[in-house]
């Protein structure tokens, strides 16, 4: 069993699963203090962008982009924040955070002040996840 | 004259210029509390990843990747941090920050605690910039 919590996260937190993509797993953050805060987690145990071959890097970025676009569509934030840190858990995971000019930390980064985690009910997690899944679906043409 | 400070930054801070790339300008952050902290600033006034066409997005990410690799080579950090925020200045600019397990905020994000800016001498800025420029050069074959 791997010691990396990010390698295990998809298995360990089934209630937060949004979608499996070719190069990544997408999960909602359990703390929803920032509504829509999600992770795009590389399937492989990479840590730096430049450890990936170009094709994989570009495909992964397209997945990050796709999820960011879906979150933007669902939550209509003022700005999306994208962060690839990994100081505590180096396994590549992107923090995608819809930010609003009404949120208590705006316009500062999410890390600039500690906050109490906002935990949702199981039903609320399912509702948020379903909205994001719907936004990730390719648009179907009417009549097709 | 544009009101966006990021549109003007290359002109306004010539002493921090590292390199002009096809889709971005690369500049050292004046505050060097985190040694090597640099910006990759999109030439165009975009704000979100999904506002770019795929080809431009991928080319820009390759530039972010190239600069991250050069910073890693020069500073040999424990981890690179990559952040695209834009809450204060939406014009796309990537924060690329070499992080060390010896830095006072490690392993927390750079925003988790305020610090006094570390301003270098003009000569020190030139020295750091020259090291990064050298690392950005394609490797030449001996004898070529």
Tab-separated table of C-alpha atoms in Angstrom:
chain	number	residue	atom	x	y	z
A	1	UNK	CA	0.000	0.000	0.000
A	2	UNK	CA	1.418	3.352	-1.023
A	3	UNK	CA	2.325	5.922	1.619
A	4	UNK	CA	1.222	8.798	-0.663
A	5	UNK	CA	-2.211	10.029	0.357
A	6	UNK	CA	-2.750	11.545	-3.103
A	7	UNK	CA	-2.176	8.158	-4.790
A	8	UNK	CA	-4.947	6.765	-2.580
A	9	UNK	CA	-7.340	9.701	-2.518
A	10	UNK	CA	-9.662	8.474	-5.268
A	11	UNK	CA	-10.092	5.197	-3.386
A	12	UNK	CA	-10.183	6.744	0.045
A	13	UNK	CA	-12.786	9.457	-0.604
A	14	UNK	CA	-15.425	7.993	-2.923
A	15	UNK	CA	-18.036	10.527	-1.770
A	16	UNK	CA	-15.956	13.377	-3.231
A	17	UNK	CA	-15.401	11.867	-6.691
A	18	UNK	CA	-16.406	14.075	-9.598
A	19	UNK	CA	-14.920	12.368	-12.647
A	20	UNK	CA	-12.053	10.203	-13.884
A	21	UNK	CA	-10.206	11.738	-16.828
A	22	UNK	CA	-7.442	10.209	-18.932
A	23	UNK	CA	-4.572	11.722	-16.924
A	24	UNK	CA	-6.277	12.807	-13.725
A	25	UNK	CA	-8.852	12.193	-11.052
A	26	UNK	CA	-11.130	15.105	-10.179
A	27	UNK	CA	-12.482	15.402	-6.655
A	28	UNK	CA	-14.306	18.017	-4.623
A	29	UNK	CA	-12.398	19.345	-1.615
A	30	UNK	CA	-14.128	18.194	1.555
A	31	UNK	CA	-13.744	21.708	2.959
A	32	UNK	CA	-16.238	23.810	0.976
A	33	UNK	CA	-15.512	27.122	2.739
A	34	UNK	CA	-14.719	28.229	-0.836
A	35	UNK	CA	-17.702	26.837	-2.796
A	36	UNK	CA	-16.632	24.593	-5.653
A	37	UNK	CA	-13.025	24.166	-4.446
A	38	UNK	CA	-11.865	21.047	-6.303
A	39	UNK	CA	-8.695	19.087	-6.995
A	40	UNK	CA	-7.337	17.788	-10.283
A	41	UNK	CA	-5.007	14.995	-9.193
A	42	UNK	CA	-2.531	13.448	-11.636
A	43	UNK	CA	-3.063	9.699	-11.974
A	44	UNK	CA	0.686	9.139	-11.876
A	45	UNK	CA	2.953	10.072	-8.980
A	46	UNK	CA	4.614	13.109	-10.635
A	47	UNK	CA	5.657	16.184	-8.689
A	48	UNK	CA	6.926	18.864	-11.099
A	49	UNK	CA	5.493	20.011	-14.447
A	50	UNK	CA	8.883	19.417	-16.066
A	51	UNK	CA	8.932	15.782	-14.964
A	52	UNK	CA	6.169	15.073	-17.500
A	53	UNK	CA	6.802	14.532	-21.185
A	54	UNK	CA	5.366	17.339	-23.284
A	55	UNK	CA	2.397	15.371	-24.574
A	56	UNK	CA	1.298	14.268	-21.101
A	57	UNK	CA	1.848	17.756	-19.667
A	58	UNK	CA	-0.298	19.319	-22.356
A	59	UNK	CA	-3.031	16.702	-22.012
A	60	UNK	CA	-3.071	17.188	-18.235
A	61	UNK	CA	-3.284	20.975	-18.602
A	62	UNK	CA	-6.237	20.530	-20.947
A	63	UNK	CA	-7.941	18.547	-18.179
A	64	UNK	CA	-7.147	21.276	-15.626
A	65	UNK	CA	-8.560	23.773	-18.099
A	66	UNK	CA	-11.691	21.715	-18.716
A	67	UNK	CA	-12.422	21.441	-14.993
A	68	UNK	CA	-11.704	25.151	-14.409
A	69	UNK	CA	-14.156	25.998	-17.185
A	70	UNK	CA	-16.830	23.744	-15.690
A	71	UNK	CA	-16.368	25.262	-12.216
A	72	UNK	CA	-16.586	28.727	-13.743
A	73	UNK	CA	-19.814	27.766	-15.491
A	74	UNK	CA	-21.399	26.313	-12.335
A	75	UNK	CA	-20.280	28.879	-9.760
A	76	UNK	CA	-19.791	32.031	-11.947
A	77	UNK	CA	-16.964	33.317	-9.726
A	78	UNK	CA	-15.191	36.628	-10.066
A	79	UNK	CA	-11.932	34.778	-10.787
A	80	UNK	CA	-10.618	31.230	-10.838
A	81	UNK	CA	-7.481	30.484	-8.810
A	82	UNK	CA	-5.162	27.688	-9.987
A	83	UNK	CA	-2.425	26.443	-7.695
A	84	UNK	CA	0.118	23.668	-8.015
A	85	UNK	CA	2.072	23.581	-4.754
A	86	UNK	CA	2.881	20.161	-3.314
A	87	UNK	CA	5.089	21.196	-0.395
A	88	UNK	CA	3.277	18.828	1.943
A	89	UNK	CA	2.148	16.226	-0.595
A	90	UNK	CA	4.366	16.389	-3.702
A	91	UNK	CA	2.130	14.136	-5.848
A	92	UNK	CA	0.802	16.597	-8.441
A	93	UNK	CA	-2.588	17.994	-7.481
A	94	UNK	CA	-4.022	21.262	-8.749
A	95	UNK	CA	-6.132	23.358	-6.408
A	96	UNK	CA	-8.926	24.905	-8.503
A	97	UNK	CA	-10.765	27.486	-6.464
A	98	UNK	CA	-13.646	29.681	-7.640
A	99	UNK	CA	-13.195	33.049	-5.915
A	100	UNK	CA	-15.832	35.710	-5.339
A	101	UNK	CA	-15.462	39.364	-4.551
A	102	UNK	CA	-17.880	38.681	-1.698
A	103	UNK	CA	-15.764	35.974	-0.043
A	104	UNK	CA	-14.261	36.944	3.347
A	105	UNK	CA	-10.638	36.672	2.166
A	106	UNK	CA	-11.096	38.417	-1.187
A	107	UNK	CA	-8.895	39.494	-2.945
A	108	UNK	CA	-6.200	37.766	-0.921
A	109	UNK	CA	-5.095	34.185	-1.666
A	110	UNK	CA	-7.039	31.428	0.094
A	111	UNK	CA	-4.053	30.742	2.367
A	112	UNK	CA	-3.775	34.245	3.775
A	113	UNK	CA	-6.044	33.600	6.739
A	114	UNK	CA	-7.021	30.432	8.587
A	115	UNK	CA	-10.684	29.465	8.534
A	116	UNK	CA	-12.844	26.754	10.028
A	117	UNK	CA	-13.555	23.968	7.497
A	118	UNK	CA	-17.029	24.013	6.024
A	119	UNK	CA	-18.261	20.421	5.902
A	120	UNK	CA	-21.435	19.721	3.900
A	121	UNK	CA	-24.040	17.010	4.381
A	122	UNK	CA	-23.695	13.914	2.157
A	123	UNK	CA	-26.675	15.163	0.130
A	124	UNK	CA	-25.083	18.581	-0.359
A	125	UNK	CA	-21.836	16.995	-1.596
A	126	UNK	CA	-23.833	14.912	-4.074
A	127	UNK	CA	-25.687	17.987	-5.323
A	128	UNK	CA	-22.500	20.026	-5.897
A	129	UNK	CA	-20.757	17.094	-7.582
A	130	UNK	CA	-23.712	16.491	-9.885
A	131	UNK	CA	-23.737	20.138	-11.000
A	132	UNK	CA	-20.030	19.972	-11.857
A	133	UNK	CA	-20.472	16.652	-13.688
A	134	UNK	CA	-23.255	18.151	-15.787
A	135	UNK	CA	-21.044	21.112	-16.713
A	136	UNK	CA	-18.254	18.713	-17.715
A	137	UNK	CA	-20.475	16.923	-20.217
A	138	UNK	CA	-20.011	17.885	-23.857
A	139	UNK	CA	-22.879	20.041	-25.094
A	140	UNK	CA	-25.411	17.996	-27.056
A	141	UNK	CA	-26.991	19.523	-30.123
A	142	UNK	CA	-30.764	19.857	-29.934
A	143	UNK	CA	-32.352	17.432	-32.343
A	144	UNK	CA	-29.244	15.281	-32.682
B	1	UNK	CA	-1.934	54.325	-21.638
B	2	UNK	CA	-3.362	51.115	-20.224
B	3	UNK	CA	-4.602	51.012	-16.641
B	4	UNK	CA	-3.412	47.392	-16.216
B	5	UNK	CA	-0.135	47.320	-14.321
B	6	UNK	CA	0.667	43.872	-15.736
B	7	UNK	CA	0.384	45.171	-19.316
B	8	UNK	CA	2.997	47.795	-18.441
B	9	UNK	CA	5.247	45.790	-16.166
B	10	UNK	CA	7.865	44.882	-18.767
B	11	UNK	CA	8.241	48.580	-19.624
B	12	UNK	CA	7.966	49.793	-16.058
B	13	UNK	CA	10.508	47.462	-14.438
B	14	UNK	CA	13.393	47.039	-16.879
B	15	UNK	CA	15.811	46.086	-14.088
B	16	UNK	CA	13.763	42.922	-13.388
B	17	UNK	CA	13.579	41.645	-16.971
B	18	UNK	CA	14.771	38.083	-17.482
B	19	UNK	CA	13.628	37.184	-20.998
B	20	UNK	CA	10.948	37.815	-23.615
B	21	UNK	CA	9.335	34.628	-24.876
B	22	UNK	CA	6.829	34.201	-27.695
B	23	UNK	CA	3.737	34.363	-25.474
B	24	UNK	CA	5.105	35.821	-22.256
B	25	UNK	CA	7.441	38.184	-20.497
B	26	UNK	CA	9.533	36.747	-17.673
B	27	UNK	CA	10.545	38.977	-14.787
B	28	UNK	CA	12.077	38.514	-11.372
B	29	UNK	CA	9.865	39.527	-8.454
B	30	UNK	CA	11.348	42.620	-6.777
B	31	UNK	CA	10.717	40.982	-3.401
B	32	UNK	CA	13.304	38.202	-3.162
B	33	UNK	CA	12.302	36.948	0.296
B	34	UNK	CA	11.797	33.666	-1.601
B	35	UNK	CA	14.984	33.463	-3.707
B	36	UNK	CA	14.264	33.109	-7.404
B	37	UNK	CA	10.565	34.112	-7.159
B	38	UNK	CA	9.705	35.082	-10.739
B	39	UNK	CA	6.677	35.926	-12.860
B	40	UNK	CA	5.672	34.573	-16.247
B	41	UNK	CA	3.345	37.269	-17.586
B	42	UNK	CA	1.152	36.649	-20.638
B	43	UNK	CA	1.849	39.184	-23.389
B	44	UNK	CA	-1.869	39.515	-24.037
B	45	UNK	CA	-4.422	40.726	-21.523
B	46	UNK	CA	-6.032	37.328	-20.785
B	47	UNK	CA	-7.337	36.366	-17.365
B	48	UNK	CA	-8.491	32.721	-17.394
B	49	UNK	CA	-6.807	29.646	-18.901
B	50	UNK	CA	-10.033	28.855	-20.792
B	51	UNK	CA	-10.027	32.257	-22.491
B	52	UNK	CA	-7.026	31.157	-24.562
B	53	UNK	CA	-7.306	29.011	-27.658
B	54	UNK	CA	-5.780	25.586	-27.139
B	55	UNK	CA	-2.647	26.248	-29.153
B	56	UNK	CA	-1.827	29.455	-27.275
B	57	UNK	CA	-2.622	27.877	-23.910
B	58	UNK	CA	-0.313	24.969	-24.589
B	59	UNK	CA	2.475	27.211	-25.884
B	60	UNK	CA	2.155	29.428	-22.809
B	61	UNK	CA	2.257	26.430	-20.471
B	62	UNK	CA	5.435	25.255	-22.199
B	63	UNK	CA	6.948	28.650	-21.387
B	64	UNK	CA	5.822	28.373	-17.750
B	65	UNK	CA	7.373	24.910	-17.717
B	66	UNK	CA	10.625	26.113	-19.295
B	67	UNK	CA	11.027	28.882	-16.710
B	68	UNK	CA	10.129	26.545	-13.823
B	69	UNK	CA	12.792	24.114	-15.034
B	70	UNK	CA	15.389	26.892	-15.247
B	71	UNK	CA	14.568	28.130	-11.738
B	72	UNK	CA	14.803	24.569	-10.455
B	73	UNK	CA	18.209	24.189	-12.081
B	74	UNK	CA	19.553	27.466	-10.639
B	75	UNK	CA	18.098	27.306	-7.122
B	76	UNK	CA	17.704	23.516	-6.593
B	77	UNK	CA	14.643	23.982	-4.371
B	78	UNK	CA	12.792	21.256	-2.517
B	79	UNK	CA	9.665	21.993	-4.592
B	80	UNK	CA	8.497	24.502	-7.168
B	81	UNK	CA	5.223	26.328	-6.500
B	82	UNK	CA	3.123	27.470	-9.464
B	83	UNK	CA	0.227	29.854	-8.910
B	84	UNK	CA	-2.165	31.571	-11.257
B	85	UNK	CA	-4.415	33.783	-9.128
B	86	UNK	CA	-5.211	37.237	-10.510
B	87	UNK	CA	-7.711	38.382	-7.883
B	88	UNK	CA	-6.033	41.774	-7.642
B	89	UNK	CA	-4.603	41.982	-11.154
B	90	UNK	CA	-6.530	39.659	-13.503
B	91	UNK	CA	-4.038	39.927	-16.400
B	92	UNK	CA	-2.578	36.403	-16.460
B	93	UNK	CA	0.674	36.166	-14.509
B	94	UNK	CA	2.106	32.973	-13.060
B	95	UNK	CA	3.909	33.109	-9.742
B	96	UNK	CA	6.831	30.663	-9.952
B	97	UNK	CA	8.402	30.237	-6.544
B	98	UNK	CA	11.285	27.924	-5.643
B	99	UNK	CA	10.560	26.635	-2.133
B	100	UNK	CA	13.045	25.182	0.346
B	101	UNK	CA	12.474	23.056	3.378
B	102	UNK	CA	14.656	25.582	5.196
B	103	UNK	CA	12.478	28.613	4.368
B	104	UNK	CA	10.650	30.157	7.345
B	105	UNK	CA	7.151	29.411	5.979
B	106	UNK	CA	7.871	25.860	4.792
B	107	UNK	CA	5.776	23.799	4.047
B	108	UNK	CA	2.960	26.353	4.071
B	109	UNK	CA	2.070	28.413	0.988
B	110	UNK	CA	3.947	31.703	0.566
B	111	UNK	CA	0.805	33.648	1.468
B	112	UNK	CA	0.261	32.043	4.861
B	113	UNK	CA	2.285	34.621	6.759
B	114	UNK	CA	3.212	38.217	6.021
B	115	UNK	CA	6.890	39.031	5.656
B	116	UNK	CA	8.998	42.107	5.086
B	117	UNK	CA	10.026	42.438	1.418
B	118	UNK	CA	13.624	41.515	0.680
B	119	UNK	CA	14.985	44.095	-1.751
B	120	UNK	CA	18.343	43.363	-3.388
B	121	UNK	CA	20.987	45.765	-4.666
B	122	UNK	CA	20.951	46.494	-8.428
B	123	UNK	CA	24.059	44.318	-8.766
B	124	UNK	CA	22.393	41.429	-6.926
B	125	UNK	CA	19.333	41.612	-9.190
B	126	UNK	CA	21.620	41.514	-12.245
B	127	UNK	CA	23.462	38.492	-10.867
B	128	UNK	CA	20.280	36.502	-10.187
B	129	UNK	CA	18.797	37.415	-13.566
B	130	UNK	CA	21.963	36.400	-15.385
B	131	UNK	CA	21.968	32.980	-13.691
B	132	UNK	CA	18.362	32.368	-14.755
B	133	UNK	CA	19.080	33.551	-18.314
B	134	UNK	CA	21.988	31.125	-18.560
B	135	UNK	CA	19.779	28.264	-17.410
B	136	UNK	CA	17.170	29.223	-20.030
B	137	UNK	CA	19.685	28.911	-22.884
B	138	UNK	CA	19.521	25.729	-24.937
B	139	UNK	CA	22.441	23.454	-24.132
B	140	UNK	CA	25.196	23.796	-26.733
B	141	UNK	CA	27.091	20.743	-27.859
B	142	UNK	CA	30.798	20.851	-27.122
B	143	UNK	CA	32.700	21.318	-30.359
B	144	UNK	CA	29.703	22.640	-32.270
